[in-house]
Amino acid sequence: MKKIPIFHLLTGAFLLGIWSCSSAPRTVNPYYEMPPDHVLKGERDLFARALQQQKSNKMESSIDLWKRFLANNPRSFRGYNNLGMAHYSNDQLSEALSAFETGLALEPLDPKIKENLKRTLRFQVTLLRENKDYDSAIEFLKRISELSVEPEREKVALEIETLEDKIFEQVKRSNTLEDYEAFIVRYPNSPRNSDEARRIIASMKPQQAPVVDIPSMKESVSPPVMEAEPFVPESMETPKSSMPGTVISEDTIEIVAEPKEEKLMEEEFPELEPPMEPEPALIEGPKTVAKEMKKEMTEKTEVKPEMEEPSSPKKVAAAKPVKKVKITTKTTPLRVRADPSTKAQIVAQIPTKAIVPMFQETGQWYQVEYQPGKKGWISKKYSKLVN
């Protein structure tokens, strides 16, 4: 039987101890204990006092001290991280998210700020799910996915799909065309749900098509009736073959009617010089008809400019005034995307309570001008139209 050397036993025990220490879970301190190196001594004392108040659970005092420190050191990501943790401990999630986002913008690769931001977002998602505000919860989950790496990102994607299923169940209970179209705009690539919503929209739209076509049929029938009205006075005894297509002038009627008038006068009253009173009515009948036709034609020509007058202001009218949209987020700036989709690229951020021009709206999105000559899309949920 071989004897194991004592040296080998000691080496194995040492390696086992190292492995057990490395596998034990480590608690990461969410605070920054030390201030930046370049700050003055007074600022270092202020940093230490704020941290001490925070560890003593005096959050209101700590928040005031951190704000004083950041007023003198606006680019200190450590100060923003500790301020965010103070707001988080004081159940002020919106203020905490704003502080963490600012700190991460100053130091994008800092792991401590990123983890604190993800923890706060998770807590916000939990509250929103309890209140059944699934749309807002999905927005925060998408932000968590942007901050995560691939193993965790896949889990977040499954959570988003679960919430999309719950939203689609609400849409199916309402069963309206507007809700289905709004779902497609917000979640165009939702697995199974988007395809089913498109099929339902396609089945709903043909039922509403005949209602839209009825006014156009009435409009196509009405113009021939209006054109036939000026030709009502064609009740003369003249044969249809002798009536030309153009309008008959007063002189041509007189040339044809005057020989008939002379024959009537000579045959019926050869001895009487003045004609009887009924005869002029017969003779002037065609003239009066022609005059009435002429008056109608002149009235028609006079009515046309009057009918066209209301249309002139439409041509001269200026373009519609640009509407404006006000950002209604509490503290965090509203993200601007390149397309009306939550998966589109973020191109800018608009501060809260800012008012920007709005050009068009699509579903739950507004197209706004966030910089001169640059346009993007923002969510209607965190903005509203203003006069």
C-alpha positions as a Python dict, from the first residue, in 0.01 Angstrom:
ca = {
    (1, 'M'): (0, 0, 0),
    (2, 'K'): (135, 336, -108),
    (3, 'K'): (164, 616, 144),
    (4, 'I'): (42, 960, 35),
    (5, 'P'): (296, 1228, 118),
    (6, 'I'): (193, 1488, 372),
    (7, 'F'): (289, 1762, 127),
    (8, 'H'): (24, 1644, -119),
    (9, 'L'): (-241, 1640, 153),
    (10, 'L'): (-162, 1995, 260),
    (11, 'T'): (-167, 2116, -101),
    (12, 'G'): (-510, 1960, -158),
    (13, 'A'): (-652, 2115, 158),
    (14, 'F'): (-518, 2457, 60),
    (15, 'L'): (-671, 2439, -288),
    (16, 'L'): (-1005, 2323, -144),
    (17, 'G'): (-1007, 2623, 92),
    (18, 'I'): (-939, 2863, -194),
    (19, 'W'): (-1221, 2710, -402),
    (20, 'S'): (-1474, 2734, -117),
    (21, 'C'): (-1387, 3100, -58),
    (22, 'S'): (-1417, 3190, -424),
    (23, 'S'): (-1753, 3013, -463),
    (24, 'A'): (-1914, 3190, -166),
    (25, 'P'): (-2153, 3473, -265),
    (26, 'R'): (-2007, 3819, -227),
    (27, 'T'): (-2213, 4118, -126),
    (28, 'V'): (-2133, 4423, -336),
    (29, 'N'): (-2135, 4756, -158),
    (30, 'P'): (-2381, 4980, -348),
    (31, 'Y'): (-2216, 5302, -222),
    (32, 'Y'): (-1897, 5479, -310),
    (33, 'E'): (-1707, 5519, 16),
    (34, 'M'): (-1428, 5746, -106),
    (35, 'P'): (-1471, 6085, -278),
    (36, 'P'): (-1285, 6174, -600),
    (37, 'D'): (-915, 6249, -559),
    (38, 'H'): (-921, 6593, -720),
    (39, 'V'): (-1179, 6755, -487),
    (40, 'L'): (-1086, 7002, -213),
    (41, 'K'): (-1078, 6918, 156),
    (42, 'G'): (-1411, 7094, 223),
    (43, 'E'): (-1578, 6886, -48),
    (44, 'R'): (-1425, 6568, 98),
    (45, 'D'): (-1576, 6652, 438),
    (46, 'L'): (-1915, 6716, 274),
    (47, 'F'): (-1892, 6378, 95),
    (48, 'A'): (-1814, 6201, 424),
    (49, 'R'): (-2099, 6374, 610),
    (50, 'A'): (-2354, 6286, 340),
    (51, 'L'): (-2244, 5921, 342),
    (52, 'Q'): (-2256, 5906, 721),
    (53, 'Q'): (-2611, 6045, 726),
    (54, 'Q'): (-2710, 5791, 461),
    (55, 'K'): (-2571, 5497, 659),
    (56, 'S'): (-2750, 5628, 968),
    (57, 'N'): (-3081, 5604, 776),
    (58, 'K'): (-3128, 5983, 780),
    (59, 'M'): (-3225, 6000, 415),
    (60, 'E'): (-3369, 6350, 395),
    (61, 'S'): (-3057, 6506, 544),
    (62, 'S'): (-2837, 6285, 327),
    (63, 'I'): (-3022, 6387, 9),
    (64, 'D'): (-2973, 6756, 90),
    (65, 'L'): (-2601, 6705, 151),
    (66, 'W'): (-2555, 6508, -172),
    (67, 'K'): (-2729, 6781, -370),
    (68, 'R'): (-2495, 7039, -218),
    (69, 'F'): (-2196, 6824, -312),
    (70, 'L'): (-2318, 6779, -670),
    (71, 'A'): (-2384, 7151, -707),
    (72, 'N'): (-2008, 7204, -665),
    (73, 'N'): (-1909, 6882, -847),
    (74, 'P'): (-2166, 6830, -1126),
    (75, 'R'): (-1957, 6563, -1305),
    (76, 'S'): (-1910, 6334, -1006),
    (77, 'F'): (-2067, 6001, -1102),
    (78, 'R'): (-1994, 5876, -747),
    (79, 'G'): (-2208, 6153, -601),
    (80, 'Y'): (-2495, 6072, -838),
    (81, 'N'): (-2472, 5702, -749),
    (82, 'N'): (-2493, 5772, -374),
    (83, 'L'): (-2775, 6024, -429),
    (84, 'G'): (-2965, 5760, -625),
    (85, 'M'): (-2924, 5509, -344),
    (86, 'A'): (-3056, 5767, -95),
    (87, 'H'): (-3367, 5822, -308),
    (88, 'Y'): (-3405, 5444, -352),
    (89, 'S'): (-3393, 5386, 24),
    (90, 'N'): (-3649, 5666, 65),
    (91, 'D'): (-3892, 5498, -184),
    (92, 'Q'): (-3846, 5776, -439),
    (93, 'L'): (-3799, 5555, -744),
    (94, 'S'): (-3837, 5821, -1014),
    (95, 'E'): (-3573, 6043, -852),
    (96, 'A'): (-3347, 5742, -802),
    (97, 'L'): (-3374, 5641, -1169),
    (98, 'S'): (-3293, 5996, -1277),
    (99, 'A'): (-2982, 6008, -1055),
    (100, 'F'): (-2857, 5668, -1173),
    (101, 'E'): (-2915, 5752, -1540),
    (102, 'T'): (-2719, 6076, -1500),
    (103, 'G'): (-2432, 5896, -1327),
    (104, 'L'): (-2427, 5624, -1594),
    (105, 'A'): (-2418, 5889, -1868),
    (106, 'L'): (-2106, 6034, -1702),
    (107, 'E'): (-1943, 5690, -1660),
    (108, 'P'): (-2112, 5442, -1903),
    (109, 'L'): (-1894, 5142, -1806),
    (110, 'D'): (-1927, 5169, -1428),
    (111, 'P'): (-2064, 4834, -1300),
    (112, 'K'): (-2181, 4967, -962),
    (113, 'I'): (-2411, 5233, -1109),
    (114, 'K'): (-2539, 4987, -1371),
    (115, 'E'): (-2636, 4729, -1108),
    (116, 'N'): (-2804, 4990, -888),
    (117, 'L'): (-3001, 5116, -1189),
    (118, 'K'): (-3112, 4763, -1282),
    (119, 'R'): (-3220, 4696, -920),
    (120, 'T'): (-3433, 5011, -919),
    (121, 'L'): (-3585, 4925, -1258),
    (122, 'R'): (-3673, 4578, -1131),
    (123, 'F'): (-3851, 4723, -831),
    (124, 'Q'): (-4043, 4963, -1060),
    (125, 'V'): (-4148, 4673, -1286),
    (126, 'T'): (-4279, 4480, -985),
    (127, 'L'): (-4499, 4771, -879),
    (128, 'L'): (-4631, 4825, -1232),
    (129, 'R'): (-4719, 4459, -1272),
    (130, 'E'): (-4915, 4468, -949),
    (131, 'N'): (-5109, 4768, -1084),
    (132, 'K'): (-5157, 4588, -1421),
    (133, 'D'): (-4981, 4868, -1607),
    (134, 'Y'): (-4816, 4625, -1846),
    (135, 'D'): (-4724, 4879, -2114),
    (136, 'S'): (-4507, 5081, -1875),
    (137, 'A'): (-4360, 4765, -1726),
    (138, 'I'): (-4248, 4654, -2073),
    (139, 'E'): (-4072, 4988, -2128),
    (140, 'F'): (-3870, 4943, -1808),
    (141, 'L'): (-3794, 4579, -1896),
    (142, 'K'): (-3656, 4691, -2231),
    (143, 'R'): (-3423, 4929, -2048),
    (144, 'I'): (-3310, 4639, -1826),
    (145, 'S'): (-3241, 4435, -2139),
    (146, 'E'): (-3020, 4714, -2275),
    (147, 'L'): (-2814, 4708, -1955),
    (148, 'S'): (-2786, 4326, -1938),
    (149, 'V'): (-2567, 4067, -2107),
    (150, 'E'): (-2692, 3769, -2305),
    (151, 'P'): (-2791, 3510, -2040),
    (152, 'E'): (-2994, 3762, -1843),
    (153, 'R'): (-3120, 3935, -2158),
    (154, 'E'): (-3295, 3615, -2269),
    (155, 'K'): (-3483, 3595, -1938),
    (156, 'V'): (-3593, 3956, -1976),
    (157, 'A'): (-3719, 3881, -2329),
    (158, 'L'): (-3937, 3601, -2191),
    (159, 'E'): (-4082, 3839, -1930),
    (160, 'I'): (-4166, 4089, -2205),
    (161, 'E'): (-4343, 3818, -2407),
    (162, 'T'): (-4546, 3720, -2101),
    (163, 'L'): (-4663, 4079, -2049),
    (164, 'E'): (-4744, 4115, -2420),
    (165, 'D'): (-4965, 3806, -2393),
    (166, 'K'): (-5153, 3967, -2103),
    (167, 'I'): (-5199, 4292, -2300),
    (168, 'F'): (-5330, 4097, -2600),
    (169, 'E'): (-5580, 3918, -2377),
    (170, 'Q'): (-5716, 4259, -2275),
    (171, 'V'): (-5738, 4362, -2643),
    (172, 'K'): (-5932, 4046, -2730),
    (173, 'R'): (-6177, 4112, -2449),
    (174, 'S'): (-6250, 4461, -2584),
    (175, 'N'): (-6255, 4323, -2945),
    (176, 'T'): (-6246, 4657, -3128),
    (177, 'L'): (-6063, 4745, -3447),
    (178, 'E'): (-5895, 5045, -3285),
    (179, 'D'): (-5744, 4834, -3005),
    (180, 'Y'): (-5610, 4575, -3248),
    (181, 'E'): (-5450, 4845, -3464),
    (182, 'A'): (-5299, 5014, -3158),
    (183, 'F'): (-5152, 4678, -3047),
    (184, 'I'): (-4989, 4630, -3389),
    (185, 'V'): (-4836, 4979, -3370),
    (186, 'R'): (-4693, 4921, -3021),
    (187, 'Y'): (-4589, 4556, -3062),
    (188, 'P'): (-4544, 4479, -3434),
    (189, 'N'): (-4315, 4180, -3370),
    (190, 'S'): (-4488, 4016, -3075),
    (191, 'P'): (-4468, 3636, -3123),
    (192, 'R'): (-4805, 3491, -3231),
    (193, 'N'): (-5000, 3791, -3102),
    (194, 'S'): (-4911, 4029, -3386),
    (195, 'D'): (-5000, 3776, -3657),
    (196, 'E'): (-5332, 3696, -3493),
    (197, 'A'): (-5410, 4069, -3455),
    (198, 'R'): (-5340, 4126, -3828),
    (199, 'R'): (-5576, 3842, -3924),
    (200, 'I'): (-5852, 3983, -3705),
    (201, 'I'): (-5802, 4333, -3851),
    (202, 'A'): (-5824, 4189, -4205),
    (203, 'S'): (-6151, 4015, -4118),
    (204, 'M'): (-6299, 4329, -3960),
    (205, 'K'): (-6217, 4581, -4234),
    (206, 'P'): (-6428, 4435, -4525),
    (207, 'Q'): (-6743, 4465, -4311),
    (208, 'Q'): (-6695, 4840, -4292),
    (209, 'A'): (-6606, 4893, -4663),
    (210, 'P'): (-6966, 4929, -4805),
    (211, 'V'): (-7041, 5206, -4555),
    (212, 'V'): (-6756, 5411, -4698),
    (213, 'D'): (-6866, 5361, -5063),
    (214, 'I'): (-7227, 5482, -5020),
    (215, 'P'): (-7153, 5859, -5023),
    (216, 'S'): (-6944, 5830, -5339),
    (217, 'M'): (-7233, 5657, -5524),
    (218, 'K'): (-7469, 5942, -5436),
    (219, 'E'): (-7221, 6201, -5553),
    (220, 'S'): (-7176, 6024, -5888),
    (221, 'V'): (-7554, 6025, -5953),
    (222, 'S'): (-7624, 6387, -5858),
    (223, 'P'): (-7431, 6583, -6131),
    (224, 'P'): (-7644, 6465, -6433),
    (225, 'V'): (-7959, 6589, -6258),
    (226, 'M'): (-7809, 6936, -6214),
    (227, 'E'): (-7705, 6955, -6581),
    (228, 'A'): (-8055, 6867, -6710),
    (229, 'E'): (-8228, 7159, -6533),
    (230, 'P'): (-8141, 7443, -6782),
    (231, 'F'): (-8309, 7256, -7072),
    (232, 'V'): (-8657, 7239, -6916),
    (233, 'P'): (-8811, 7515, -7144),
    (234, 'E'): (-8803, 7286, -7454),
    (235, 'S'): (-9184, 7260, -7461),
    (236, 'M'): (-9215, 7450, -7792),
    (237, 'E'): (-9407, 7311, -8090),
    (238, 'T'): (-9100, 7324, -8311),
    (239, 'P'): (-8993, 6976, -8428),
    (240, 'K'): (-8699, 6820, -8250),
    (241, 'S'): (-8507, 6789, -8577),
    (242, 'S'): (-8508, 7168, -8622),
    (243, 'M'): (-8369, 7236, -8268),
    (244, 'P'): (-7990, 7268, -8279),
    (245, 'G'): (-7762, 7155, -7995),
    (246, 'T'): (-7636, 7509, -7930),
    (247, 'V'): (-7835, 7788, -7762),
    (248, 'I'): (-8075, 7970, -8006),
    (249, 'S'): (-8028, 8347, -8015),
    (250, 'E'): (-8314, 8597, -8019),
    (251, 'D'): (-8244, 8718, -8379),
    (252, 'T'): (-8275, 8377, -8540),
    (253, 'I'): (-8612, 8321, -8375),
    (254, 'E'): (-8740, 8653, -8507),
    (255, 'I'): (-8639, 8573, -8866),
    (256, 'V'): (-8832, 8247, -8865),
    (257, 'A'): (-9137, 8381, -8683),
    (258, 'E'): (-9199, 8707, -8873),
    (259, 'P'): (-9329, 8550, -9203),
    (260, 'K'): (-9580, 8346, -9004),
    (261, 'E'): (-9703, 8661, -8831),
    (262, 'E'): (-9768, 8842, -9163),
    (263, 'K'): (-9960, 8547, -9311),
    (264, 'L'): (-10181, 8522, -9008),
    (265, 'M'): (-10261, 8893, -9024),
    (266, 'E'): (-10348, 8890, -9396),
    (267, 'E'): (-10566, 8577, -9392),
    (268, 'E'): (-10770, 8635, -9077),
    (269, 'F'): (-10800, 9018, -9075),
    (270, 'P'): (-10759, 9156, -9431),
    (271, 'E'): (-10951, 9479, -9365),
    (272, 'L'): (-10835, 9571, -9015),
    (273, 'E'): (-10510, 9758, -8988),
    (274, 'P'): (-10444, 9728, -8610),
    (275, 'P'): (-10397, 9367, -8491),
    (276, 'M'): (-10607, 9227, -8212),
    (277, 'E'): (-10471, 9205, -7862),
    (278, 'P'): (-10442, 8821, -7842),
    (279, 'E'): (-10217, 8810, -8150),
    (280, 'P'): (-9911, 8983, -8002),
    (281, 'A'): (-9911, 8722, -7725),
    (282, 'L'): (-9887, 8452, -7994),
    (283, 'I'): (-9625, 8640, -8189),
    (284, 'E'): (-9417, 8735, -7885),
    (285, 'G'): (-9437, 8388, -7737),
    (286, 'P'): (-9113, 8261, -7896),
    (287, 'K'): (-8942, 8591, -7814),
    (288, 'T'): (-9034, 8572, -7447),
    (289, 'V'): (-8917, 8210, -7432),
    (290, 'A'): (-8590, 8310, -7592),
    (291, 'K'): (-8553, 8600, -7347),
    (292, 'E'): (-8618, 8369, -7054),
    (293, 'M'): (-8358, 8128, -7185),
    (294, 'K'): (-8114, 8415, -7231),
    (295, 'K'): (-8180, 8537, -6874),
    (296, 'E'): (-8124, 8188, -6739),
    (297, 'M'): (-7797, 8163, -6927),
    (298, 'T'): (-7681, 8501, -6796),
    (299, 'E'): (-7787, 8406, -6443),
    (300, 'K'): (-7595, 8083, -6479),
    (301, 'T'): (-7284, 8268, -6587),
    (302, 'E'): (-7330, 8512, -6298),
    (303, 'V'): (-7379, 8235, -6046),
    (304, 'K'): (-7054, 8058, -6139),
    (305, 'P'): (-6821, 8325, -5998),
    (306, 'E'): (-7032, 8335, -5681),
    (307, 'M'): (-7011, 7960, -5649),
    (308, 'E'): (-6635, 7974, -5698),
    (309, 'E'): (-6582, 8250, -5443),
    (310, 'P'): (-6597, 8023, -5137),
    (311, 'S'): (-6329, 7802, -5291),
    (312, 'S'): (-6081, 8088, -5329),
    (313, 'P'): (-6004, 8120, -4956),
    (314, 'K'): (-5911, 7752, -4957),
    (315, 'K'): (-5638, 7815, -5211),
    (316, 'V'): (-5513, 8127, -5036),
    (317, 'A'): (-5544, 7975, -4690),
    (318, 'A'): (-5214, 7921, -4520),
    (319, 'A'): (-5086, 7585, -4410),
    (320, 'K'): (-5221, 7435, -4092),
    (321, 'P'): (-5043, 7561, -3781),
    (322, 'V'): (-4800, 7314, -3633),
    (323, 'K'): (-4936, 7153, -3316),
    (324, 'K'): (-4723, 7129, -3006),
    (325, 'V'): (-4665, 6852, -2757),
    (326, 'K'): (-4563, 6885, -2391),
    (327, 'I'): (-4350, 6620, -2222),
    (328, 'T'): (-4532, 6491, -1911),
    (329, 'T'): (-4268, 6273, -1749),
    (330, 'K'): (-4200, 6362, -1385),
    (331, 'T'): (-3821, 6383, -1375),
    (332, 'T'): (-3667, 6151, -1632),
    (333, 'P'): (-3619, 6281, -1985),
    (334, 'L'): (-3834, 6119, -2257),
    (335, 'R'): (-3648, 5912, -2515),
    (336, 'V'): (-3691, 5998, -2884),
    (337, 'R'): (-3684, 5708, -3130),
    (338, 'A'): (-3609, 5697, -3503),
    (339, 'D'): (-3934, 5510, -3585),
    (340, 'P'): (-4274, 5467, -3411),
    (341, 'S'): (-4166, 5148, -3235),
    (342, 'T'): (-4028, 5069, -2893),
    (343, 'K'): (-3754, 4864, -3062),
    (344, 'A'): (-3640, 5151, -3281),
    (345, 'Q'): (-3309, 5327, -3219),
    (346, 'I'): (-3298, 5601, -2954),
    (347, 'V'): (-3178, 5921, -3123),
    (348, 'A'): (-3222, 6179, -2847),
    (349, 'Q'): (-3384, 6264, -2512),
    (350, 'I'): (-3625, 6552, -2442),
    (351, 'P'): (-3629, 6704, -2091),
    (352, 'T'): (-3945, 6686, -1885),
    (353, 'K'): (-4204, 6966, -1926),
    (354, 'A'): (-4043, 7067, -2257),
    (355, 'I'): (-4276, 7174, -2542),
    (356, 'V'): (-4182, 7070, -2896),
    (357, 'P'): (-4357, 7097, -3237),
    (358, 'M'): (-4565, 6796, -3346),
    (359, 'F'): (-4608, 6709, -3716),
    (360, 'Q'): (-4805, 6385, -3725),
    (361, 'E'): (-4932, 6101, -3506),
    (362, 'T'): (-4943, 5727, -3565),
    (363, 'G'): (-5121, 5505, -3317),
    (364, 'Q'): (-4962, 5574, -2979),
    (365, 'W'): (-4675, 5786, -3118),
    (366, 'Y'): (-4615, 6153, -3204),
    (367, 'Q'): (-4360, 6271, -3460),
    (368, 'V'): (-4188, 6577, -3313),
    (369, 'E'): (-3896, 6804, -3394),
    (370, 'Y'): (-3651, 6763, -3106),
    (371, 'Q'): (-3386, 6982, -3274),
    (372, 'P'): (-3408, 7227, -3567),
    (373, 'G'): (-3445, 7012, -3877),
    (374, 'K'): (-3436, 6680, -3683),
    (375, 'K'): (-3748, 6474, -3621),
    (376, 'G'): (-3823, 6164, -3419),
    (377, 'W'): (-4105, 5972, -3247),
    (378, 'I'): (-4216, 5990, -2882),
    (379, 'S'): (-4478, 5794, -2691),
    (380, 'K'): (-4823, 5949, -2638),
    (381, 'K'): (-4833, 5798, -2289),
    (382, 'Y'): (-4573, 6044, -2159),
    (383, 'S'): (-4680, 6350, -2362),
    (384, 'K'): (-4991, 6553, -2441),
    (385, 'L'): (-5109, 6805, -2698),
    (386, 'V'): (-5112, 7171, -2601),
    (387, 'N'): (-5265, 7476, -2775),
}
